[in-house]
Short mmCIF file of C-alpha atoms (C1' of nucleotides) in Angstrom, two decimals:
data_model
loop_
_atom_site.label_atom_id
_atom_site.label_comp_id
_atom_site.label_asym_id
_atom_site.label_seq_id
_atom_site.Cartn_x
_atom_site.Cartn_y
_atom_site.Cartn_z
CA UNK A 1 114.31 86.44 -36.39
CA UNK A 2 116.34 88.37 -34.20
CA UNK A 3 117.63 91.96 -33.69
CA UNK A 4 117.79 94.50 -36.74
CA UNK A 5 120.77 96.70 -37.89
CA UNK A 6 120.38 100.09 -35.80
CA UNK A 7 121.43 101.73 -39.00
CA UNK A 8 121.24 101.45 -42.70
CA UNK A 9 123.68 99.85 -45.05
CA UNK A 10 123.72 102.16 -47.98
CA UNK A 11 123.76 105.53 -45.75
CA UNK A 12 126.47 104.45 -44.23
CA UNK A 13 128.22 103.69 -47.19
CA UNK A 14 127.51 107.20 -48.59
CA UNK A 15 129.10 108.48 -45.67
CA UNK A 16 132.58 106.34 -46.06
CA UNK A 17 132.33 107.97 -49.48
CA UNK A 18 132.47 111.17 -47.80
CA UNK A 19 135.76 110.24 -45.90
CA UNK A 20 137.50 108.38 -48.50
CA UNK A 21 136.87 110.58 -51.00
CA UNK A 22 138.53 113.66 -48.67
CA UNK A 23 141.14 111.73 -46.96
CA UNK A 24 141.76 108.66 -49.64
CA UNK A 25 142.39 105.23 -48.60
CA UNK A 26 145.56 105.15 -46.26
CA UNK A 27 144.85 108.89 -45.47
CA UNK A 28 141.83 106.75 -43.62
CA UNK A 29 141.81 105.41 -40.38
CA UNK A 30 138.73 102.67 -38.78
CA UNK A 31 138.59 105.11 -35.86
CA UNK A 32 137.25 107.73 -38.53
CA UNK A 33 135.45 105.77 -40.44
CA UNK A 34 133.78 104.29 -37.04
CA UNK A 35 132.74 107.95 -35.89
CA UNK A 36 132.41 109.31 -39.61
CA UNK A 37 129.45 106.55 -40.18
CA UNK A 38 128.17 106.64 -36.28
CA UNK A 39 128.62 102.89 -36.27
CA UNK A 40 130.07 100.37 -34.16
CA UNK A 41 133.73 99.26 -34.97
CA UNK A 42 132.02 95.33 -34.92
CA UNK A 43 129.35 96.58 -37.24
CA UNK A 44 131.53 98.03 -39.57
CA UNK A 45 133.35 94.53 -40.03
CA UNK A 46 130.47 92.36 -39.88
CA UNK A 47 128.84 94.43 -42.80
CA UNK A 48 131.29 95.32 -44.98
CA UNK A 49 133.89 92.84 -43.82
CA UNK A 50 137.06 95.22 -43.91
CA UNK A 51 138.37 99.03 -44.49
CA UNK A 52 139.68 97.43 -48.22
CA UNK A 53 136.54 95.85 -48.95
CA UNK A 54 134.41 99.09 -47.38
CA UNK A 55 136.61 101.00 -49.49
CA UNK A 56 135.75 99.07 -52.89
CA UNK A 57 132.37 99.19 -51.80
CA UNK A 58 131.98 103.13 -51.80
CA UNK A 59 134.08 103.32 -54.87
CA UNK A 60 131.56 101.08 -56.66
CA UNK A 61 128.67 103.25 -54.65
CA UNK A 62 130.41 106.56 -55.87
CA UNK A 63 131.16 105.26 -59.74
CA UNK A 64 127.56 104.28 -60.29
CA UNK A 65 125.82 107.55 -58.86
CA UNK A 66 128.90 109.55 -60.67
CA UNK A 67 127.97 107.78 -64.05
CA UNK A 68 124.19 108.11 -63.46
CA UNK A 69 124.36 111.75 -63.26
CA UNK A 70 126.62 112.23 -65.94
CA UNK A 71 124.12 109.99 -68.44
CA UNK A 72 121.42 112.06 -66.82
CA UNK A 73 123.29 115.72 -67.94
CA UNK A 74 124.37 114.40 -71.08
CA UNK A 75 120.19 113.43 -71.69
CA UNK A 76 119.10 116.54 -70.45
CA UNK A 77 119.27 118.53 -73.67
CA UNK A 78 117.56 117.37 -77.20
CA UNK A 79 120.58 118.92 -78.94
CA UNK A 80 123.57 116.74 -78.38
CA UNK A 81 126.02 119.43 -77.92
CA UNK A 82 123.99 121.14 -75.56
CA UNK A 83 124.03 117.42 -73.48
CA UNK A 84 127.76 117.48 -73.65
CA UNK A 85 127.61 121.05 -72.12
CA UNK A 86 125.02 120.11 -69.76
CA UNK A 87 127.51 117.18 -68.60
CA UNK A 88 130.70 119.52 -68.35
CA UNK A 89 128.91 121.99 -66.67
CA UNK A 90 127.49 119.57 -64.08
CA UNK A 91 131.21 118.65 -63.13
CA UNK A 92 132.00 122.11 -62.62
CA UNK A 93 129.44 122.53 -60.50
CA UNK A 94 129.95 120.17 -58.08
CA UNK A 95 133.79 119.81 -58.19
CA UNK A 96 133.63 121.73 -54.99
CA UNK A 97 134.12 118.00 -53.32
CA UNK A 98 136.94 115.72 -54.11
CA UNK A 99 136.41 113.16 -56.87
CA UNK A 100 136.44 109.22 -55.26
CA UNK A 101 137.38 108.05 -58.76
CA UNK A 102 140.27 110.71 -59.79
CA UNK A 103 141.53 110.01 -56.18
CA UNK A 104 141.72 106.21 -56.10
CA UNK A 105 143.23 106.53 -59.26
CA UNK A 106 146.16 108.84 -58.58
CA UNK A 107 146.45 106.70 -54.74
CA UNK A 108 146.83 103.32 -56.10
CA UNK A 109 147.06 103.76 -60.25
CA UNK A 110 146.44 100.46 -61.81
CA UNK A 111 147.99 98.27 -59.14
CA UNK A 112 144.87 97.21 -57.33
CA UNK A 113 142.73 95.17 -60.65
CA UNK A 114 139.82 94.79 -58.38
CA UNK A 115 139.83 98.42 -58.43
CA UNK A 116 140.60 99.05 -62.03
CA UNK A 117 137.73 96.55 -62.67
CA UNK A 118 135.09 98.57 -60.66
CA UNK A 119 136.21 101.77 -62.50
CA UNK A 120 136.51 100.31 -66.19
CA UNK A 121 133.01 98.83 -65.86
CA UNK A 122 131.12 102.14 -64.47
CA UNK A 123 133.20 103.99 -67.33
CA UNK A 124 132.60 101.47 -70.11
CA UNK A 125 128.66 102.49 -69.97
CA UNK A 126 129.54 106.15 -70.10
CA UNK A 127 131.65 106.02 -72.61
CA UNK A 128 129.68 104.48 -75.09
CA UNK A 129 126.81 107.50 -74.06
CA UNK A 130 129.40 110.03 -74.67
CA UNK A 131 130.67 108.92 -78.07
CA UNK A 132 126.95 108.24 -79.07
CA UNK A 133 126.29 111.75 -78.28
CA UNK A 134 129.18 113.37 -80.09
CA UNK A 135 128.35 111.29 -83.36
CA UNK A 136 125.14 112.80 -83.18
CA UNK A 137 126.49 116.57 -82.47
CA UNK A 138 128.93 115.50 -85.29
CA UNK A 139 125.73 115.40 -87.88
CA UNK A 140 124.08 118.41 -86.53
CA UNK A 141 127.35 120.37 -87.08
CA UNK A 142 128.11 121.25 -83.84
CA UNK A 143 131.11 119.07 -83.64
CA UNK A 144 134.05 118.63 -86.21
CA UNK A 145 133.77 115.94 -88.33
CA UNK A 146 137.38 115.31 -88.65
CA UNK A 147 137.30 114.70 -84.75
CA UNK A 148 137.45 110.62 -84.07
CA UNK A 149 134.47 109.98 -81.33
CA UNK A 150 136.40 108.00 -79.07
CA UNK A 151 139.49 110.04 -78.46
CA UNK A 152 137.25 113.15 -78.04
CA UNK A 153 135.37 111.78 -75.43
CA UNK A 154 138.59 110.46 -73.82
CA UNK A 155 139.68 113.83 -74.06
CA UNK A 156 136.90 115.10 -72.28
CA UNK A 157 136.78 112.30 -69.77
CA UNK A 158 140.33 113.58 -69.28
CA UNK A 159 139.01 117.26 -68.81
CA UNK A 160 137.34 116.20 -66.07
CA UNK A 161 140.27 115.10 -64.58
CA UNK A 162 142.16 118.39 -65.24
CA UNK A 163 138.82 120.40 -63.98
CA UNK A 164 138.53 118.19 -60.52
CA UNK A 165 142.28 118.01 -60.27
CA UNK A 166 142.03 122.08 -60.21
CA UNK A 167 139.24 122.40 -58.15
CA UNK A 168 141.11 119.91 -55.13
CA UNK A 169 144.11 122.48 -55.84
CA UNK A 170 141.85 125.44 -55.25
CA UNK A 171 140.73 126.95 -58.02
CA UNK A 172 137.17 128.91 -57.59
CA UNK A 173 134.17 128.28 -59.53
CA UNK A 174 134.59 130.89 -62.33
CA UNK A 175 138.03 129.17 -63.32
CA UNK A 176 136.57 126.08 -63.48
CA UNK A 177 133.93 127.48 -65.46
CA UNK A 178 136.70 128.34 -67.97
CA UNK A 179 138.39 125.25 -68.54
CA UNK A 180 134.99 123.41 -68.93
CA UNK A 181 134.32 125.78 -71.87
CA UNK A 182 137.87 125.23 -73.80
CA UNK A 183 137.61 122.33 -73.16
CA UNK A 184 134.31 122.04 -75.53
CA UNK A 185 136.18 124.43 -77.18
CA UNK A 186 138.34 121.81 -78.48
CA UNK A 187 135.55 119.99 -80.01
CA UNK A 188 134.19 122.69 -82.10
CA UNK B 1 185.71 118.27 -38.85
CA UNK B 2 184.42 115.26 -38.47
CA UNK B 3 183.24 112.05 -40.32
CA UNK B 4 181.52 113.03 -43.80
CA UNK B 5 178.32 111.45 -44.65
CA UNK B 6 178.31 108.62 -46.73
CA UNK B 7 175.38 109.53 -49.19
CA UNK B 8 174.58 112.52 -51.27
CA UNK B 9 171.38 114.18 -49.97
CA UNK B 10 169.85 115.30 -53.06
CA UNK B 11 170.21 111.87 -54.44
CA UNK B 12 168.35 110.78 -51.69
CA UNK B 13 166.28 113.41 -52.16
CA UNK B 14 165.49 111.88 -56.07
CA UNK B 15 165.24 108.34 -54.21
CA UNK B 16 162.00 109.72 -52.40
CA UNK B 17 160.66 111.69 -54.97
CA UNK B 18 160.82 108.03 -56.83
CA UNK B 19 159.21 106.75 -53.66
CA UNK B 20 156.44 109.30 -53.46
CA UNK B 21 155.08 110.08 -56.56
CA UNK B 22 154.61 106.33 -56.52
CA UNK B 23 152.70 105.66 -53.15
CA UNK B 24 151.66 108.96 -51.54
CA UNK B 25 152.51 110.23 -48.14
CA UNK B 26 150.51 108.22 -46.50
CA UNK B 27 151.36 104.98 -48.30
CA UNK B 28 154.74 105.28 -47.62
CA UNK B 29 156.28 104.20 -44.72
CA UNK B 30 159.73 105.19 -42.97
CA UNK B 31 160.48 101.83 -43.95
CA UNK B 32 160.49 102.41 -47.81
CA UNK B 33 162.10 105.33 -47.76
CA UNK B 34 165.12 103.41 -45.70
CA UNK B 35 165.39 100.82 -48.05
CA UNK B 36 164.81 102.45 -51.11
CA UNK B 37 167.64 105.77 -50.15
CA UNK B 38 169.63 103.58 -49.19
CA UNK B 39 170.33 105.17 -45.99
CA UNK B 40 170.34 104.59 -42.44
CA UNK B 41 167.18 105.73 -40.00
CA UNK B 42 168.98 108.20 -38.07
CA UNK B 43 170.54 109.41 -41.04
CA UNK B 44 167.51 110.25 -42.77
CA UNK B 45 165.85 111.76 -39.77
CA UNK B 46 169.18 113.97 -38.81
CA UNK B 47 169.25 114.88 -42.52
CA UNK B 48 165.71 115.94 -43.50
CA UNK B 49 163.88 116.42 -40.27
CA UNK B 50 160.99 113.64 -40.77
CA UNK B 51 159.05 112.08 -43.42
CA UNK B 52 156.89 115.47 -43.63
CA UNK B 53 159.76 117.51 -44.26
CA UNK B 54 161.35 115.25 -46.69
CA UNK B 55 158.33 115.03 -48.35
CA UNK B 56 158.05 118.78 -48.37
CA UNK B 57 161.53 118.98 -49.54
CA UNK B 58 161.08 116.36 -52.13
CA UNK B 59 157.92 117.92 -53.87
CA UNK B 60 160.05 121.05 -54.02
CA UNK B 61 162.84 119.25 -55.98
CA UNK B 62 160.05 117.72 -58.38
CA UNK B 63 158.55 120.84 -58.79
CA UNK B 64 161.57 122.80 -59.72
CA UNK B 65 162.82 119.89 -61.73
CA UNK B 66 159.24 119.97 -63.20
CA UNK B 67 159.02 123.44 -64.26
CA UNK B 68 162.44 123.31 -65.84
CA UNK B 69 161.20 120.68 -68.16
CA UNK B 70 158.18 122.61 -68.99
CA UNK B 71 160.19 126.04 -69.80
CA UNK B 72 162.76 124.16 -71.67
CA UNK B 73 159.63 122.53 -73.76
CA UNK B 74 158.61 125.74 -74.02
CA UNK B 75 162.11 127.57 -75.49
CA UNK B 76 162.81 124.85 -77.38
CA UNK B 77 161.18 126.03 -80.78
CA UNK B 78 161.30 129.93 -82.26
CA UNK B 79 157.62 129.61 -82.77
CA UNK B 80 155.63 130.05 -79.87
CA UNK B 81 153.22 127.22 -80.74
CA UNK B 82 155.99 124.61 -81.82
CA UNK B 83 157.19 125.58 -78.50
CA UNK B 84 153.68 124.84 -76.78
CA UNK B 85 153.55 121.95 -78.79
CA UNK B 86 156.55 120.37 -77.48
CA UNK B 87 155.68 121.23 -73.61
CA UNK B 88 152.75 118.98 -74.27
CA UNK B 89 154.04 116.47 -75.87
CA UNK B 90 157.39 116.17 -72.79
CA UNK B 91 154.26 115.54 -70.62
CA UNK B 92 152.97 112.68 -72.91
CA UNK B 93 156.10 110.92 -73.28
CA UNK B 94 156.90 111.67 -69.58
CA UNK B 95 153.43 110.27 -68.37
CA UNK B 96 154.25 106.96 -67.53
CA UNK B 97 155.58 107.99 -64.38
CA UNK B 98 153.40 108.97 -61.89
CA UNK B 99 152.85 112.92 -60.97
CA UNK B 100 154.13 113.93 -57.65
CA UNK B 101 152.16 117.01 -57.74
CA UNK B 102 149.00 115.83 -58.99
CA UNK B 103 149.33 113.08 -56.59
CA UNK B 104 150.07 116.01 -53.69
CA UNK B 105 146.87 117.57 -54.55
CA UNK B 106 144.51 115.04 -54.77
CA UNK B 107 146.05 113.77 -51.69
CA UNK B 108 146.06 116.48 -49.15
CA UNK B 109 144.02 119.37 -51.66
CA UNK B 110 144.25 122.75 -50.24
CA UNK B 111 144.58 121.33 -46.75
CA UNK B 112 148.12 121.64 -45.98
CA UNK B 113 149.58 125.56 -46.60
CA UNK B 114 153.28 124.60 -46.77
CA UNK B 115 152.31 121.82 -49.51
CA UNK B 116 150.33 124.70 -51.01
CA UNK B 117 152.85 127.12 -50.98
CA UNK B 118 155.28 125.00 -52.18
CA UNK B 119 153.24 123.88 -55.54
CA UNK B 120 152.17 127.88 -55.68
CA UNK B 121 155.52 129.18 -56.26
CA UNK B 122 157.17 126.91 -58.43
CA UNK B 123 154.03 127.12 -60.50
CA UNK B 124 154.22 131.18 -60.71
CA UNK B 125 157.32 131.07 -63.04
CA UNK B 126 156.36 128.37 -65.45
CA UNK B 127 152.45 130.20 -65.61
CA UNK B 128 154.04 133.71 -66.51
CA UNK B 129 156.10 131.56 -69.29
CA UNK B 130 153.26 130.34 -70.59
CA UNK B 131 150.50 133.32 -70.36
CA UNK B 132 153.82 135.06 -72.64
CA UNK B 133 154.10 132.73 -74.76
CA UNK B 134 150.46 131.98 -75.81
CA UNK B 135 150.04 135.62 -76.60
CA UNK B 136 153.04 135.42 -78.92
CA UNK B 137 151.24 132.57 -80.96
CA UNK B 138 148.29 134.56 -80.64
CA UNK B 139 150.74 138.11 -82.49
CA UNK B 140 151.29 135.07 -84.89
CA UNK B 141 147.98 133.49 -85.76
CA UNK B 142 148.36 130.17 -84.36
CA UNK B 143 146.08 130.98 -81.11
CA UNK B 144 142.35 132.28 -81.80
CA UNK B 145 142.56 135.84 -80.77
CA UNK B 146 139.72 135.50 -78.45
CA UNK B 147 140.84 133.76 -76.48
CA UNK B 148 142.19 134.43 -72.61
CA UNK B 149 145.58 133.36 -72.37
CA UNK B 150 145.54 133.28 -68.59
CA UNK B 151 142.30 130.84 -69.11
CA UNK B 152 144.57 129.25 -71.91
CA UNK B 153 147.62 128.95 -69.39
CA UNK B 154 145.13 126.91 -66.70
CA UNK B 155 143.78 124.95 -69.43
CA UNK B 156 146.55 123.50 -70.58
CA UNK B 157 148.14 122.95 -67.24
CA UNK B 158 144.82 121.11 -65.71
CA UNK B 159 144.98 119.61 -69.27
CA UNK B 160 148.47 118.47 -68.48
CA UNK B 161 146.54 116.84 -65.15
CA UNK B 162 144.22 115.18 -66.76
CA UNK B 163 146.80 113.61 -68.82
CA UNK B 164 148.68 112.39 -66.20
CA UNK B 165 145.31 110.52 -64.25
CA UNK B 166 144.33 109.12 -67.42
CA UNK B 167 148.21 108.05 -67.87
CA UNK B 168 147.83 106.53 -64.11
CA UNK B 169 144.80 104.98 -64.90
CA UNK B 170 145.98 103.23 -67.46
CA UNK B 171 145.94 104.84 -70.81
CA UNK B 172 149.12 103.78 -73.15
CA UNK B 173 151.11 106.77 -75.28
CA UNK B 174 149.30 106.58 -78.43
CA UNK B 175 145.68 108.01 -76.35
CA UNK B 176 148.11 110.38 -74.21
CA UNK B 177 149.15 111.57 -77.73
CA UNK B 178 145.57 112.19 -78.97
CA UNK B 179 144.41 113.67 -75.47
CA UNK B 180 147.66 116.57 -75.95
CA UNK B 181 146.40 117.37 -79.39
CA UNK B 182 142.91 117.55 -78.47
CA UNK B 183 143.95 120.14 -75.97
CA UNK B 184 146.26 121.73 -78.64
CA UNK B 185 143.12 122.25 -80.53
CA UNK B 186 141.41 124.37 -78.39
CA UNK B 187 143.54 127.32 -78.35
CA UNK B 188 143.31 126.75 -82.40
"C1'" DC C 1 199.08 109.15 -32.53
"C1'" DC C 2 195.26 111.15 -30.08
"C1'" DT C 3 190.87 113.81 -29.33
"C1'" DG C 4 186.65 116.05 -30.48
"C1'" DA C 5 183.03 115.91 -33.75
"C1'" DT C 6 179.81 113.63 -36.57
"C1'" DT C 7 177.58 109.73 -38.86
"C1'" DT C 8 175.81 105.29 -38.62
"C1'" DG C 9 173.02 101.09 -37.55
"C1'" DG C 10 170.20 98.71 -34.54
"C1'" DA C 11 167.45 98.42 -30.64
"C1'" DA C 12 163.73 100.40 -28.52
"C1'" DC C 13 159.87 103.93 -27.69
"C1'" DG C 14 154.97 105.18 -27.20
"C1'" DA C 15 151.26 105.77 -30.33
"C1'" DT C 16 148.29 104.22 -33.52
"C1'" DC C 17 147.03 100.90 -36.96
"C1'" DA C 18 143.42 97.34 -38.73
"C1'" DG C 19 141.04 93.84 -36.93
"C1'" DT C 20 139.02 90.49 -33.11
"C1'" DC C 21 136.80 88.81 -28.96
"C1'" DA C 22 133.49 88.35 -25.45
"C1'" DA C 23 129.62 89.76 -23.01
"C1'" DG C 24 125.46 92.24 -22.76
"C1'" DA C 25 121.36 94.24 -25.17
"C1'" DA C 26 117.62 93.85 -28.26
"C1'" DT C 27 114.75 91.60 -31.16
"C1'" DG C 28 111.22 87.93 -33.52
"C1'" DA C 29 109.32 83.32 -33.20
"C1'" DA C 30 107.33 79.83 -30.49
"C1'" DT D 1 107.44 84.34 -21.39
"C1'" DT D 2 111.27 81.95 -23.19
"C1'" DC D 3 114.66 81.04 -26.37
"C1'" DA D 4 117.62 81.37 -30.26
"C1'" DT D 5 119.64 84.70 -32.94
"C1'" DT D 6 121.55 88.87 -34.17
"C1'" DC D 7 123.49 93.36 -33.14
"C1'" DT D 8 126.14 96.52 -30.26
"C1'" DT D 9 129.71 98.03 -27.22
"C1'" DG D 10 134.20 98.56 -25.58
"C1'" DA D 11 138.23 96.39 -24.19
"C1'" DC D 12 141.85 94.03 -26.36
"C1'" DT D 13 145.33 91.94 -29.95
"C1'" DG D 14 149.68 91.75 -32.44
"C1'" DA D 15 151.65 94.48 -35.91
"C1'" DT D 16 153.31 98.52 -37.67
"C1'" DC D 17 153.63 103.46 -37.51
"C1'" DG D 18 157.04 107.58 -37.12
"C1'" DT D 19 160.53 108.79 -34.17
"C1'" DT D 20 164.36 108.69 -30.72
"C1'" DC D 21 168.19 106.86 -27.97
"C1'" DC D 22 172.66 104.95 -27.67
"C1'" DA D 23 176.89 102.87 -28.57
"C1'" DA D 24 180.10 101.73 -32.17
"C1'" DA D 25 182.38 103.44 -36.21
"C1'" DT D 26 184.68 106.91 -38.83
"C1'" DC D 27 186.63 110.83 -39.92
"C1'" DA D 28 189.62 115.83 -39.47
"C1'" DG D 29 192.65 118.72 -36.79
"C1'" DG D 30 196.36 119.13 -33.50
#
DNA sequence: CCTGATTTGGAACGATCAGTCAAGAATGAA
DNA sequence: TTCATTCTTGACTGATCGTTCCAAATCAGG
């Protein structure tokens, strides 16, 4: 029909995950994103039709493959608890890099709904995973029964948080390490 | 000498703490921070410098301000747990407002040393207070004796993080509440 | 009352911002 | 090959950024 795209959509989205998540939103400028993605500035608005809409874009990107590997951990394991470990552990592990979702939360809170929106959908799926998987770790004894399902798996949703939060603040590996285990700790 | 100013700098000073911990650094303009202290341009910049250095100064303030609240939490009860109890629960009630150092951290991370430093310091103090008093509960059986209280200390403060996203996110007082005594539970 | 010192408010600065335009380059279909 | 269509490139837009300059206003000391 006529000429093709010199690059591909969804690798350049991964890499305008790569800024945003480092440098948030405003922290953002086209001229980086332009370099960052090795695509023209005209390119950039004909595909994704704005840094806002870009922006939502690699949040949505970032949620799903975020939420995918998290059901994936929490899978791994036939034991529940050892899932829920499996899924801690896995954000310790790669909390090296900044969290998209922590920061868009902390840079524009619940002001922007067609943000919230992206982010309460990708969670909605994980949550229900979670507190499936701590019922079952509840009848297996591994977690308390007196513990209600839904807050502890805001609670550890919330740990996450905490352990990313750290991790962007510069705390090494082995800390992390410890706050992901009191953190089950508080389960037990 | 000569004619005196005709604002109070550390009330300006709360002004853009107000302003910060709401938008960012970057999402705040010299603009904002006109209107909102209530001051003139060339007042501002004469005063603090430039929007770094009043942000600098102004994540001081909240930190010190910040830490206060946390030690006062923290003496507040003759029991060392009561008195962890209630340090959690000042961050619950005082959630609603956004965190200016959470929101420093995710926003610049480790990147900027001064920011760094700043958040470093203030945090010594109010770790030491905590490290002491968790081993007190520990003397007194309300803190499982295996457990590290320097791990404790940096789980309850990345716990006090994770509190304040999920607060930012969205989440009302009565799952704040059940997210602080989740975290109580760990050290149980 | 002056006079020197300092603050103030508004205009203005260059730089950079997100976003657009126009013209050339590259493609597939006829 | 030719043509219609799409993509790419880089110059360009008005707006806004943080910051500074300057003149008027306001004080304290002599």
């Amino acid at each position: 029909m006529a000429r093709p795209k010199e690059f591909i959509a969804e690798e350049a989205l991964d890499a305008a995950i790569g800024v945003f998540r480092e440098h948030g939103f405003e922290g953002t400028s086209a001229e980086m994103l332009v370099r960052t993605l090795g695509i023209g500035r005209q390119s950039l608005y004909d595909t994704f039709g704005g840094k806002w809409q870009l922006y939502l874009a690699a949040v949505q990107r970032y949620a799903a493959r975020e939420t995918e590997a998290h059901l994936s951990a929490l899978a791994s394991a036939p034991r529940a608890v050892d899932g829920l470990r499996a899924m801690v552990e896995r954000v310790v592990d790669d909390a090296a890099e900044a969290c998209l979702g922590v920061n868009s939360i902390c840079e524009f809170g619940t002001g922007k709904p067609e943000l919230a929106a992206i982010r309460d959908n990708a969670g909605r799926t994980l949550t229900r995973a979670i507190v499936a998987r701590i019922r079952e770790a509840q009848v297996e004894g591994d977690v308390a029964p007196d513990i209600d399902p839904s807050s502890a798996t805001e609670f550890l949703q919330a740990s996450f948080a905490g352990i990313r939060v750290a991790a962007r603040g510069g705390a090494g590996h082995r800390r992390l390490r410890a706050l992901g285990q009191l953190a089950l700790r508080a389960l037990a």
